[in-house]
CSV table of C-alpha atoms in Angstrom, one decimal:
chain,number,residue,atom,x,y,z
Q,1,UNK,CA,-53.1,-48.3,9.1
Q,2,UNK,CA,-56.0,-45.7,8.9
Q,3,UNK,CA,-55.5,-43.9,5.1
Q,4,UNK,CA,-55.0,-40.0,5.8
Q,5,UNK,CA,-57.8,-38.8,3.9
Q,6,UNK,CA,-60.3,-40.9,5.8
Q,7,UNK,CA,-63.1,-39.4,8.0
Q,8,UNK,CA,-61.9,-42.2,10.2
Q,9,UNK,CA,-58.3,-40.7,10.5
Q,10,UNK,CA,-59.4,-37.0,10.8
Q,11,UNK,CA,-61.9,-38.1,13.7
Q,12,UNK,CA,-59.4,-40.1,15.3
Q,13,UNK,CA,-56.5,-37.5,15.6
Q,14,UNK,CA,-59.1,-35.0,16.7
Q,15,UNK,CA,-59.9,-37.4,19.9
Q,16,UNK,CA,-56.1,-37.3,20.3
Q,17,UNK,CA,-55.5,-33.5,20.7
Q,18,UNK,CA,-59.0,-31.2,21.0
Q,19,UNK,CA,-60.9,-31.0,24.3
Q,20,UNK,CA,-63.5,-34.1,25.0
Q,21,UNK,CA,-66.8,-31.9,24.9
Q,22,UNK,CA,-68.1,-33.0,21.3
Q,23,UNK,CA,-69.4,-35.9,20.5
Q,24,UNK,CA,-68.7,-35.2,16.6
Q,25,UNK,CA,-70.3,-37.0,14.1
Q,26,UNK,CA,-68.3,-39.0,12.0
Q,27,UNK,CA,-67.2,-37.0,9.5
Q,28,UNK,CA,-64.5,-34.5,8.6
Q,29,UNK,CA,-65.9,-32.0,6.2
Q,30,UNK,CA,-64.0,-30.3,3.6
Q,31,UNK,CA,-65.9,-27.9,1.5
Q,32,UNK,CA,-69.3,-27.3,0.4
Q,33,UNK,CA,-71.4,-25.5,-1.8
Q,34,UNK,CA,-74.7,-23.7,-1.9
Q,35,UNK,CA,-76.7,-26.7,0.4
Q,36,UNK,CA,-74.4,-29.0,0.1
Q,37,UNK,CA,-70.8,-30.7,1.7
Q,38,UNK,CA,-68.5,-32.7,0.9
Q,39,UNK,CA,-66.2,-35.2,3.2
Q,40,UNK,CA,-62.5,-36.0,2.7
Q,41,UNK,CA,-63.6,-39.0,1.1
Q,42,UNK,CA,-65.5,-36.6,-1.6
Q,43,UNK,CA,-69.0,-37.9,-0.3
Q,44,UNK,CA,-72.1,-34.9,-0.7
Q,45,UNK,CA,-74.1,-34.5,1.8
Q,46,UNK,CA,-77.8,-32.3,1.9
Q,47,UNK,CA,-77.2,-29.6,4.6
Q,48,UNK,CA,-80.6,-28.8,6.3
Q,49,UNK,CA,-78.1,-28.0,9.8
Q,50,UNK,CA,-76.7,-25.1,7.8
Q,51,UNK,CA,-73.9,-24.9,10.8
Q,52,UNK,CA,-77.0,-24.6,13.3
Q,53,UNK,CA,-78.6,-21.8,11.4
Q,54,UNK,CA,-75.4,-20.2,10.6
Q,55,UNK,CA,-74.9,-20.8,7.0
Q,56,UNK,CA,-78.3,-18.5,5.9
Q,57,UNK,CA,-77.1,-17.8,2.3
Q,58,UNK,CA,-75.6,-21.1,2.0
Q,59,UNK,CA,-71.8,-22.1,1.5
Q,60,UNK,CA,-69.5,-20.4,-0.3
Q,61,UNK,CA,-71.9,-18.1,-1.9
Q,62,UNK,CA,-70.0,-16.4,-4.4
Q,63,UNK,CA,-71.0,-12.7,-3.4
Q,64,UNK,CA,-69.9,-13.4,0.2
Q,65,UNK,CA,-66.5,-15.4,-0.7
Q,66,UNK,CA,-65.8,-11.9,-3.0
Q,67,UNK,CA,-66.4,-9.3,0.0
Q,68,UNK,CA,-64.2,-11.8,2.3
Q,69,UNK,CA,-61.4,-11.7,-0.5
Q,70,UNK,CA,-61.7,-8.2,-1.1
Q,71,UNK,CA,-61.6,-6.8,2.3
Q,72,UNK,CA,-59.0,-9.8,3.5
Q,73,UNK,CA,-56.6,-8.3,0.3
Q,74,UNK,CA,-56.8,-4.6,2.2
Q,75,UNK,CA,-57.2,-4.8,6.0
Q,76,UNK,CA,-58.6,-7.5,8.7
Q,77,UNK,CA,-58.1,-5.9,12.0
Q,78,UNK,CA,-57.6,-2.5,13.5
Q,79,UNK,CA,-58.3,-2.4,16.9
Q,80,UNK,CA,-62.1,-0.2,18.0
Q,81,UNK,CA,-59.7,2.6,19.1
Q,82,UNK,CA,-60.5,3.2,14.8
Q,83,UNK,CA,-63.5,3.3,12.8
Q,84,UNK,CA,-63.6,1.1,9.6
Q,85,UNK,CA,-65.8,1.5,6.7
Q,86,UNK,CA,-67.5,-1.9,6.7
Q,87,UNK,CA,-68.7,-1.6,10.4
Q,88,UNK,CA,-69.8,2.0,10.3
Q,89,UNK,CA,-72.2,0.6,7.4
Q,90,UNK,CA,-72.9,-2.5,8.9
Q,91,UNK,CA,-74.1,-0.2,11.9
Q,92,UNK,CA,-76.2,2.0,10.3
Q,93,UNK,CA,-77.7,-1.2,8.2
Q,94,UNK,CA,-78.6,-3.1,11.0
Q,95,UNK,CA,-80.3,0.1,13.0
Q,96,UNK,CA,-82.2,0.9,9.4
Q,97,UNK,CA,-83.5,-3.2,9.5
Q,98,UNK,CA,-84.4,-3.3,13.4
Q,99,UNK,CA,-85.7,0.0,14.2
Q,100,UNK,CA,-83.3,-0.4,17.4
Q,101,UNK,CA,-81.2,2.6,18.3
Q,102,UNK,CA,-77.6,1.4,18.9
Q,103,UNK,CA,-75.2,-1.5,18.0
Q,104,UNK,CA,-72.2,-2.8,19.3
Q,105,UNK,CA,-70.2,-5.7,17.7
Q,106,UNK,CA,-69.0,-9.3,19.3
Q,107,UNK,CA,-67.8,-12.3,18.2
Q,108,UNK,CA,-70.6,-14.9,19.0
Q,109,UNK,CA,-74.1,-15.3,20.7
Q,110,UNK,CA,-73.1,-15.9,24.4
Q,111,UNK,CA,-70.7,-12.8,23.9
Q,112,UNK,CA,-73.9,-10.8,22.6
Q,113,UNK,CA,-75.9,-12.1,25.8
Q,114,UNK,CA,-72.6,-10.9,28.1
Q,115,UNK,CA,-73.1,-7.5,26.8
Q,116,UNK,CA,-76.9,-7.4,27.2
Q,117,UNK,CA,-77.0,-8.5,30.7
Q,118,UNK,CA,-74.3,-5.5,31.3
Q,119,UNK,CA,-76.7,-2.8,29.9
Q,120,UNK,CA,-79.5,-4.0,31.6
Q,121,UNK,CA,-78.2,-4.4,34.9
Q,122,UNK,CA,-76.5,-1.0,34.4
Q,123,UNK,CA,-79.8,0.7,33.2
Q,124,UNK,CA,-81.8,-1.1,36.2
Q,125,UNK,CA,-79.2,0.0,38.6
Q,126,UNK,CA,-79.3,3.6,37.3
Q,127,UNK,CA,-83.0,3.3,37.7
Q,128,UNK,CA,-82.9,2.2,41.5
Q,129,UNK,CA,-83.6,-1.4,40.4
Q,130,UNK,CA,-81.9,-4.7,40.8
Q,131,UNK,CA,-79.8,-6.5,39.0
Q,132,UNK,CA,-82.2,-9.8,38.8
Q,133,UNK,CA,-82.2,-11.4,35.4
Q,134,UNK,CA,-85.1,-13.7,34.8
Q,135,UNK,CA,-85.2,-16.3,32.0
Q,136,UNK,CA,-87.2,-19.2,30.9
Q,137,UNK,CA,-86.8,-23.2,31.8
Q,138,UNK,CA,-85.5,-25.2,28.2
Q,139,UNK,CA,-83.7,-22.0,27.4
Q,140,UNK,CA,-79.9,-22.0,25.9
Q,141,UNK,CA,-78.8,-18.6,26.0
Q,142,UNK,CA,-74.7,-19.6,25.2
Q,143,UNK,CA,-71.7,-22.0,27.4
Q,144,UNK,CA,-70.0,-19.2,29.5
Q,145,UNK,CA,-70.8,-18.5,33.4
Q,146,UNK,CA,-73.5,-16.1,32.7
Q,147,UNK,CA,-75.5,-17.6,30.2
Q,148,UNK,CA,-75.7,-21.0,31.4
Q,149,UNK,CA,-77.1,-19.4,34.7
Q,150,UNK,CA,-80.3,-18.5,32.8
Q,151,UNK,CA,-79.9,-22.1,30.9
Q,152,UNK,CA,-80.7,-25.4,31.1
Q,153,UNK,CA,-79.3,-26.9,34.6
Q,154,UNK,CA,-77.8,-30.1,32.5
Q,155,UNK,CA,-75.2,-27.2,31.6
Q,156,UNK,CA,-74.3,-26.6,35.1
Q,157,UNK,CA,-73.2,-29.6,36.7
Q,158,UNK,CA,-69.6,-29.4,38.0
Q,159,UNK,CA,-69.6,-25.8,37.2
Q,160,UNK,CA,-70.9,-24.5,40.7
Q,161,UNK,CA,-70.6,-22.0,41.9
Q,162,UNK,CA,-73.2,-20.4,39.4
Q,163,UNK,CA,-73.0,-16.7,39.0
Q,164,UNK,CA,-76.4,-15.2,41.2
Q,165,UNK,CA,-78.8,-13.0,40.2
Q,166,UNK,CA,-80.4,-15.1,37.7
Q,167,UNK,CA,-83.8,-17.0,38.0
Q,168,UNK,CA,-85.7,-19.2,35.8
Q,169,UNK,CA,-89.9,-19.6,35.0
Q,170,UNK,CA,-91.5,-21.4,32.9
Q,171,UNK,CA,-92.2,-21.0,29.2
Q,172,UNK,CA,-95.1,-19.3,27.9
Q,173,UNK,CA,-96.9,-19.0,31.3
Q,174,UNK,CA,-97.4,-15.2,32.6
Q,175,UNK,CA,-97.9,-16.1,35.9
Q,176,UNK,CA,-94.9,-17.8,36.7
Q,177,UNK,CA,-93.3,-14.4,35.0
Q,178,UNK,CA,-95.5,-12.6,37.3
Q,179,UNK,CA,-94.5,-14.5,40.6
Q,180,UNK,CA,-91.1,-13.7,39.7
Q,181,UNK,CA,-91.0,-10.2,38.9
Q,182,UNK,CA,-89.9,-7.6,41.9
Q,183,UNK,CA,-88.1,-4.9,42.3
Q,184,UNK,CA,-84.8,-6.2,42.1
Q,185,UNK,CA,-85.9,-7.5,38.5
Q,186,UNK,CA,-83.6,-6.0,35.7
Q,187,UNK,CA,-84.2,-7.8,32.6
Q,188,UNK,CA,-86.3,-10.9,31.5
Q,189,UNK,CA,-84.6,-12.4,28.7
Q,190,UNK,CA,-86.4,-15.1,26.0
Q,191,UNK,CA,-85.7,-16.5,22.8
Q,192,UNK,CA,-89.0,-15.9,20.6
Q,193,UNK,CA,-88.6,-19.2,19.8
Q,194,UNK,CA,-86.0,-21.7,21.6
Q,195,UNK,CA,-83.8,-23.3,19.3
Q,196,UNK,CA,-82.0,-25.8,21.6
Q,197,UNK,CA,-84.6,-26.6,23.9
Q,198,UNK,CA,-87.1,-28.1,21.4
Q,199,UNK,CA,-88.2,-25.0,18.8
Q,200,UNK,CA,-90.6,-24.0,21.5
Q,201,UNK,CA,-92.2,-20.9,19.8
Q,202,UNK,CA,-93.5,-18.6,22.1
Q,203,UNK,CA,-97.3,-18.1,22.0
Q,204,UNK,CA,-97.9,-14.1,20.6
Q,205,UNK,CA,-99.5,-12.6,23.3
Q,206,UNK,CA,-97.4,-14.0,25.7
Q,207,UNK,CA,-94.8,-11.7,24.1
Q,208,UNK,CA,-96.8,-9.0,24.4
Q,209,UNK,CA,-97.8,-9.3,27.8
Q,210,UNK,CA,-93.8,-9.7,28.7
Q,211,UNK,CA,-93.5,-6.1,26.5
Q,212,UNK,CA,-96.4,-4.7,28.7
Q,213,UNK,CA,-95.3,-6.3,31.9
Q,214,UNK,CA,-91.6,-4.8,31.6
Q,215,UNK,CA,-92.7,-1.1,30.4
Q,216,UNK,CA,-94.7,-1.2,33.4
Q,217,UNK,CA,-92.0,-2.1,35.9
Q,218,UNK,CA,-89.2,-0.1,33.8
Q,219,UNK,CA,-87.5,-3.2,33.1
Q,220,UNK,CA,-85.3,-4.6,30.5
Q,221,UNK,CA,-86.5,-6.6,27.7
Q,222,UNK,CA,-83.9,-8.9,25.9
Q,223,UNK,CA,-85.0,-10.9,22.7
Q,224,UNK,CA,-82.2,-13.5,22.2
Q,225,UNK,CA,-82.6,-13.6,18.5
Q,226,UNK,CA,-78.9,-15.6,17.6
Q,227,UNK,CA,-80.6,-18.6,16.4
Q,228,UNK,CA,-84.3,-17.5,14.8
Q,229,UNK,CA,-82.8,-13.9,13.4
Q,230,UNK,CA,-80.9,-12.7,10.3
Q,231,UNK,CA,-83.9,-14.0,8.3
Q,232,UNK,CA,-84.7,-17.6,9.6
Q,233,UNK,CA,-88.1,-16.7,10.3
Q,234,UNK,CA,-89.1,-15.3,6.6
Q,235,UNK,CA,-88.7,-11.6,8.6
Q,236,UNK,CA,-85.6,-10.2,9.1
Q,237,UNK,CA,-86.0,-10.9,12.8
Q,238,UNK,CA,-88.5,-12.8,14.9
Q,239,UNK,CA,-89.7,-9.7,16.8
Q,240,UNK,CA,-91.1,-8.7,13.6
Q,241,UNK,CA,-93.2,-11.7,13.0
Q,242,UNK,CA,-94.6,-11.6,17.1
Q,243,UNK,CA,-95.0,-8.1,16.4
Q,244,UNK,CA,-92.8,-6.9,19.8
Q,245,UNK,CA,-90.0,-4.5,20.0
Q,246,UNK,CA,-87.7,-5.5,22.7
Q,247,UNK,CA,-85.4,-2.9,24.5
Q,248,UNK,CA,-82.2,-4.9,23.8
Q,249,UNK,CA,-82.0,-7.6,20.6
Q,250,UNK,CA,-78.9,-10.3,20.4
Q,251,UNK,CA,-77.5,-11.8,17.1
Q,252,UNK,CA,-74.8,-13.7,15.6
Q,253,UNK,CA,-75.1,-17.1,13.7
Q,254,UNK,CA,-76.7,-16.2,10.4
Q,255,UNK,CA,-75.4,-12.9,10.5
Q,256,UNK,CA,-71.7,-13.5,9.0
Q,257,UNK,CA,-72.4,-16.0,6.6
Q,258,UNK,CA,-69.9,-18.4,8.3
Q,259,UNK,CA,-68.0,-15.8,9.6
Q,260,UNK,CA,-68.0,-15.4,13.3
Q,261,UNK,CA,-70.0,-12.3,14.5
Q,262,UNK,CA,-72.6,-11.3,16.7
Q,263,UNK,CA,-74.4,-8.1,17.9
Q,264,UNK,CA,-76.0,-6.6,20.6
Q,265,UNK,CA,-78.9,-3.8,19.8
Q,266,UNK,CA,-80.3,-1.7,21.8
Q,267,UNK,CA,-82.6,1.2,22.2
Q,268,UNK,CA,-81.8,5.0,23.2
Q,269,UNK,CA,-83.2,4.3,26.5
Q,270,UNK,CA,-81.0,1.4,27.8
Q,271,UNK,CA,-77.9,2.5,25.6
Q,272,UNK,CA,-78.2,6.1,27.2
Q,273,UNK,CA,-76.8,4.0,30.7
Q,274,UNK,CA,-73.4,3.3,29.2
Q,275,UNK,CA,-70.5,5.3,29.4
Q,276,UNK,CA,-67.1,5.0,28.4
Q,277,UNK,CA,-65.3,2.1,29.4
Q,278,UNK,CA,-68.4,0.5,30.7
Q,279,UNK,CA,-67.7,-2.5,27.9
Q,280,UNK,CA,-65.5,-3.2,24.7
Q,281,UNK,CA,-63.6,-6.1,22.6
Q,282,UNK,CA,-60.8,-6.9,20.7
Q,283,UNK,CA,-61.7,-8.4,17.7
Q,284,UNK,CA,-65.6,-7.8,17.9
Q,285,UNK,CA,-66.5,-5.9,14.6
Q,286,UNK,CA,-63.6,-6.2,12.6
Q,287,UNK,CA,-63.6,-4.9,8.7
Q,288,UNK,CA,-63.2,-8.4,7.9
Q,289,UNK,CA,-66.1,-9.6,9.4
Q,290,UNK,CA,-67.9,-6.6,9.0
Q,291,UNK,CA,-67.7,-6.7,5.0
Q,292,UNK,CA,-68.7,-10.1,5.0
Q,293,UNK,CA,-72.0,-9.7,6.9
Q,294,UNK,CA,-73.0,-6.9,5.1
Q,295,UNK,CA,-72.5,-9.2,2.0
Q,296,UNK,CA,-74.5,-11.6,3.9
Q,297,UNK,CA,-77.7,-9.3,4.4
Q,298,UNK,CA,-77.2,-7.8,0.7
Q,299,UNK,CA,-77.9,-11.4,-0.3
Q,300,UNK,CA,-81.0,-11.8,1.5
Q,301,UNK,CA,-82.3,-8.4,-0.1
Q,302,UNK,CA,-81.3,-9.3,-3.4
Q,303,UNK,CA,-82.8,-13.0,-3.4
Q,304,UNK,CA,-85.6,-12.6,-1.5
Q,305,UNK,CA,-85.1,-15.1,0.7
Q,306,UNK,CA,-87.2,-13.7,3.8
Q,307,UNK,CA,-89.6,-14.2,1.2
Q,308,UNK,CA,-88.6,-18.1,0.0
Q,309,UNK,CA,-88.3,-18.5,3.6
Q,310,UNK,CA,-91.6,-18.3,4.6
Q,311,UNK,CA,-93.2,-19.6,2.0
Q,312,UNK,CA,-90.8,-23.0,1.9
Q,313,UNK,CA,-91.0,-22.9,5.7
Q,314,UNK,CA,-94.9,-23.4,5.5
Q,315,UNK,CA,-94.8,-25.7,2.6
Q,316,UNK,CA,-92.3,-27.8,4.2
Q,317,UNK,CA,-94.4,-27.9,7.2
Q,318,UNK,CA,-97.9,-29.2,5.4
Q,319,UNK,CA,-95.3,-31.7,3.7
Q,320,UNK,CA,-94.2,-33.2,7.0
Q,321,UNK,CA,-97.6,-33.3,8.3
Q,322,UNK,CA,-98.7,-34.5,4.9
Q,323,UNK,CA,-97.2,-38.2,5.7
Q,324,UNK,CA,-99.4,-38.8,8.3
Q,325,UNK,CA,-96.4,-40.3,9.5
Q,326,UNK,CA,-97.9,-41.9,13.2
Q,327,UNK,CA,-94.3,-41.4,15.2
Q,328,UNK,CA,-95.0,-37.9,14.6
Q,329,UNK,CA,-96.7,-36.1,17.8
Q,330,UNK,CA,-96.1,-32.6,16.5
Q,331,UNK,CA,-94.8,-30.2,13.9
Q,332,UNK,CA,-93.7,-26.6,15.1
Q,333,UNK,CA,-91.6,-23.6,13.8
Q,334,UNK,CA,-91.8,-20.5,11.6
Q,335,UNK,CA,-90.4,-20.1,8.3
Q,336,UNK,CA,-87.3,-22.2,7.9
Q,337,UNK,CA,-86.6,-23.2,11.4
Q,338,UNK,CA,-88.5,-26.3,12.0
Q,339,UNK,CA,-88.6,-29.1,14.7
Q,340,UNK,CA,-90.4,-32.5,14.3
Q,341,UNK,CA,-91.0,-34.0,17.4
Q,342,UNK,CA,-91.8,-37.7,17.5
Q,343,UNK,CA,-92.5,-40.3,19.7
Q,344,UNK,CA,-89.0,-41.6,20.0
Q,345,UNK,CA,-85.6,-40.0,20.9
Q,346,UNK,CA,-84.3,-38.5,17.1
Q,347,UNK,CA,-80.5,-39.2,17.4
Q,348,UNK,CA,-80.9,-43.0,16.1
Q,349,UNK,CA,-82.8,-41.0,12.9
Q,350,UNK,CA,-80.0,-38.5,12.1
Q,351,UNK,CA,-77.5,-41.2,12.0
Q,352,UNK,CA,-79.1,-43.0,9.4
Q,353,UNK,CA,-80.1,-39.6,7.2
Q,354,UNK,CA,-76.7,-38.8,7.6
Q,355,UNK,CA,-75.4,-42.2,6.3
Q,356,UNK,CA,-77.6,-41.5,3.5
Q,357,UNK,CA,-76.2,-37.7,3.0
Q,358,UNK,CA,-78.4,-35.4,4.4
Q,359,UNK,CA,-77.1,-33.6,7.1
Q,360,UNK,CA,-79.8,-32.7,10.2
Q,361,UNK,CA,-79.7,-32.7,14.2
Q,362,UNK,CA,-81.5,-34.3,17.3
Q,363,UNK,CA,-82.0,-31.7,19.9
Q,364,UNK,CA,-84.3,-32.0,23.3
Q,365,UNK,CA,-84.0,-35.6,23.0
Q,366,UNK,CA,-87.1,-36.5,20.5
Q,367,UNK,CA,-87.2,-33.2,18.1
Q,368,UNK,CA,-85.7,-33.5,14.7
Q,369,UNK,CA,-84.1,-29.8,13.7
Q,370,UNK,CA,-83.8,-28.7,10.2
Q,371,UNK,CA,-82.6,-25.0,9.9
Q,372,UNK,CA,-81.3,-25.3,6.4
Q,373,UNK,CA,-80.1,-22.2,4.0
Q,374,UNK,CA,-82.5,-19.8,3.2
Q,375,UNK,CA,-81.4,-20.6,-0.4
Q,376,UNK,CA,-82.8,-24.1,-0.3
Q,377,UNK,CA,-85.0,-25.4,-3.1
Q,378,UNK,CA,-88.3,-27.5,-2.6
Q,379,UNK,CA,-87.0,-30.2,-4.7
Q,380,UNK,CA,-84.0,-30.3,-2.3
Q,381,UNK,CA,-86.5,-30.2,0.8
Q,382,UNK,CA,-87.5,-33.0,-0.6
Q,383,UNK,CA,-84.6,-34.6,-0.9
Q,384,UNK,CA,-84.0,-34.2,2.7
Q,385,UNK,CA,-87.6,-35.6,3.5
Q,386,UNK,CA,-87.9,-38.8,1.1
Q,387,UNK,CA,-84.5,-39.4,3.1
Q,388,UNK,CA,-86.2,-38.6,6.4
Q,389,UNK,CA,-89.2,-41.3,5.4
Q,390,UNK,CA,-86.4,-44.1,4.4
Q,391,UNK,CA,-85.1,-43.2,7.3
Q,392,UNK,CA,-87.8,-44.0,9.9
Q,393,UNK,CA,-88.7,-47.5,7.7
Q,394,UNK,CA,-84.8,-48.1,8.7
Q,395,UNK,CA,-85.1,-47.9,11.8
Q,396,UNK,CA,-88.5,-49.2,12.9
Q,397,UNK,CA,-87.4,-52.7,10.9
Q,398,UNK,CA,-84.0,-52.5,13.0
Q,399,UNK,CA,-85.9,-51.9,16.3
């Protein structure tokens, strides 16, 4: 019989009763602290996943867990008929940090790209435009109807019919963007840099030329900043490193801390579309969630970790390049969301830094994925890389 405080009985009951769509790692995690987790077998593990760039300020960070207890002890929902304390300041905070007009509160990243394809397509429609969203090819934008239409089509299989009124171009090349545009063109929608599909960063003036293209046209420009915002970068959001304002900005991961929330903010000009009724949520922007992100950001102020994580992000990068590792065709990323791609698919390598505790992800097949806390320390980067190099020699002798 299996012991019940195994990983190996943990992941076997959860094959028995949750729905077959993860293929979890082996491991049932039961707390963790700063960059690190524990298993139920009291085995650490490095985080340099960080929940997928969720975990900015690390686990458990005490100022956070206080503004969770705090605001759990007095109120955790009240409906959005009410205003609460904690999300009129998290409002005004995160219109002060952007420079972006309005804000409206969900619970995750493909709810915040919901919302943003509704005020674009009801400002283009207002405007005697269409309701055609454009986005790029290696794009994840979220798992509901909407957003794997401007997704990947590995997403879409056996989910046909796939909602219209979405088209795809490729990455980084105006002229596929400019092929595409018409008049029935609402909103072109791009992560600055694409998490899932690789950490594809997009090249500046692209981003530029997008910002030009769509104030000439009158459409909608959507940054889908829930992976490379909330400081990932080393700036608060990744429009501020390209140096673009985008009409509409999405958000959630790093924002609560662990928490789930997201946002969706946009300028006068789109936001002046929407009227009453036009779109709301249950639980989006509770006080409980509300209090925790703005513990969240206070962090980041207080520890300067934009700050730490541009300056780790870069020194990380010349590290990893350093090696002159030859399996290594290419390092890309800013500040603390990196992606090593090398010349072999990656899972085989997580498996083995994971059996030797650290904690990182294979994405697009061959790019290794480290989006740890912004808290991280170089001596635990390195950590996470001397494990990395033991790593390959493991499994280039097992080949």
């Amino acid at each position: 019989m299996t012991d019940q405080h195994s990983n190996a009985y943990y992941h076997t009951l959860d094959k028995s009763y949750y729905l077959p769509t993860l293929r979890r790692l082996p491991l049932a995690l039961e707390r963790g602290e700063g960059c690190y987790v524990w298993d139920v077998e009291g085995k650490k593990y490095l985080d340099t996943l960080a929940g997928i760039a969720v975990n900015n300020v690390g686990h458990c960070h005490p100022k956070v867990m206080q503004a969770i207890c705090e605001q759990a002890s007095k109120m955790t929902h009240i409906s959005n008929f009410f205003v609460s304390r904690p999300q009129v300041e998290l409002s005004e905070k995160l219109v002060r940090l952007s420079c972006i007009g309005r804000v409206f509160f969900t619970n995750s990243g493909a709810e915040s790209l919901e919302g943003a394809f509704k005020i674009a397509r009801k400002y283009a429609h207002k405007n005697g435009r269409g309701g055609t969203i454009i986005s790029f090819r290696n794009s994840f934008h979220g798992r509901t109807l909407a957003t794997i239409a401007t997704g990947q089509k590995k997403y879409q299989n056996g989910f046909e019919p796939i909602p219209a009124g979405f088209r795809q171009v490729e990455f980084n090349n105006m002229d596929a963007v400019l092929e595409e545009v018409g008049e029935d063109t609402a909103a072109i929608v791009i992560e600055p840099i694409q998490g899932e599909g690789g950490i594809n960063v997009a090249d500046r003036e692209f981003l530029h030329g997008l910002r030009a293209l769509c104030d000439e046209h009158n459409i909608v420009l959507i940054f889908d900043e829930v992976q490379c915002g909330v400081g990932r970068t080393g700036h608060w959001f990744a429009k501020d490193y390209f140096g673009v304002q985008p009409d509409i900005m999405t958000l959630a991961k790093g924002l609560g801390g662990g928490v789930p929330i997201g946002a969706i903010l946009s300028n006068e000009k789109v936001s002046q579309a929407m009227e009453h009724g036009d779109h709301g949520t249950t639980f989006g922007g509770n006080p409980l969630v509300c209090a925790t992100a703005l513990a969240t950001l206070s962090v980041i102020e207080e520890e300067g970790l934009l700050e730490k994580a541009n300056e780790n992000g870069k020194w990380l990068k010349e590290q990893i390049l350093g090696m002159n590792e030859p399996s290594i065709q290419e390092v890309r990323g800013v500040g603390l969301m990196v992606g090593i791609a090398f010349e072999f698919e990656t899972k085989p390598l997580v498996l083995d830094m994971l059996e030797h505790g650290v904690i990182a992800n294979a994405t697009a097949g061959n790019i290794l994925r480290l989006v740890p806390p912004l808290i991280i320390t170089r001596e635990e980067l390195s950590i996470a890389l001397n494990t990395m190099k033991e790593s390959l020699k493991n499994i280039k002798e097992n080949a």
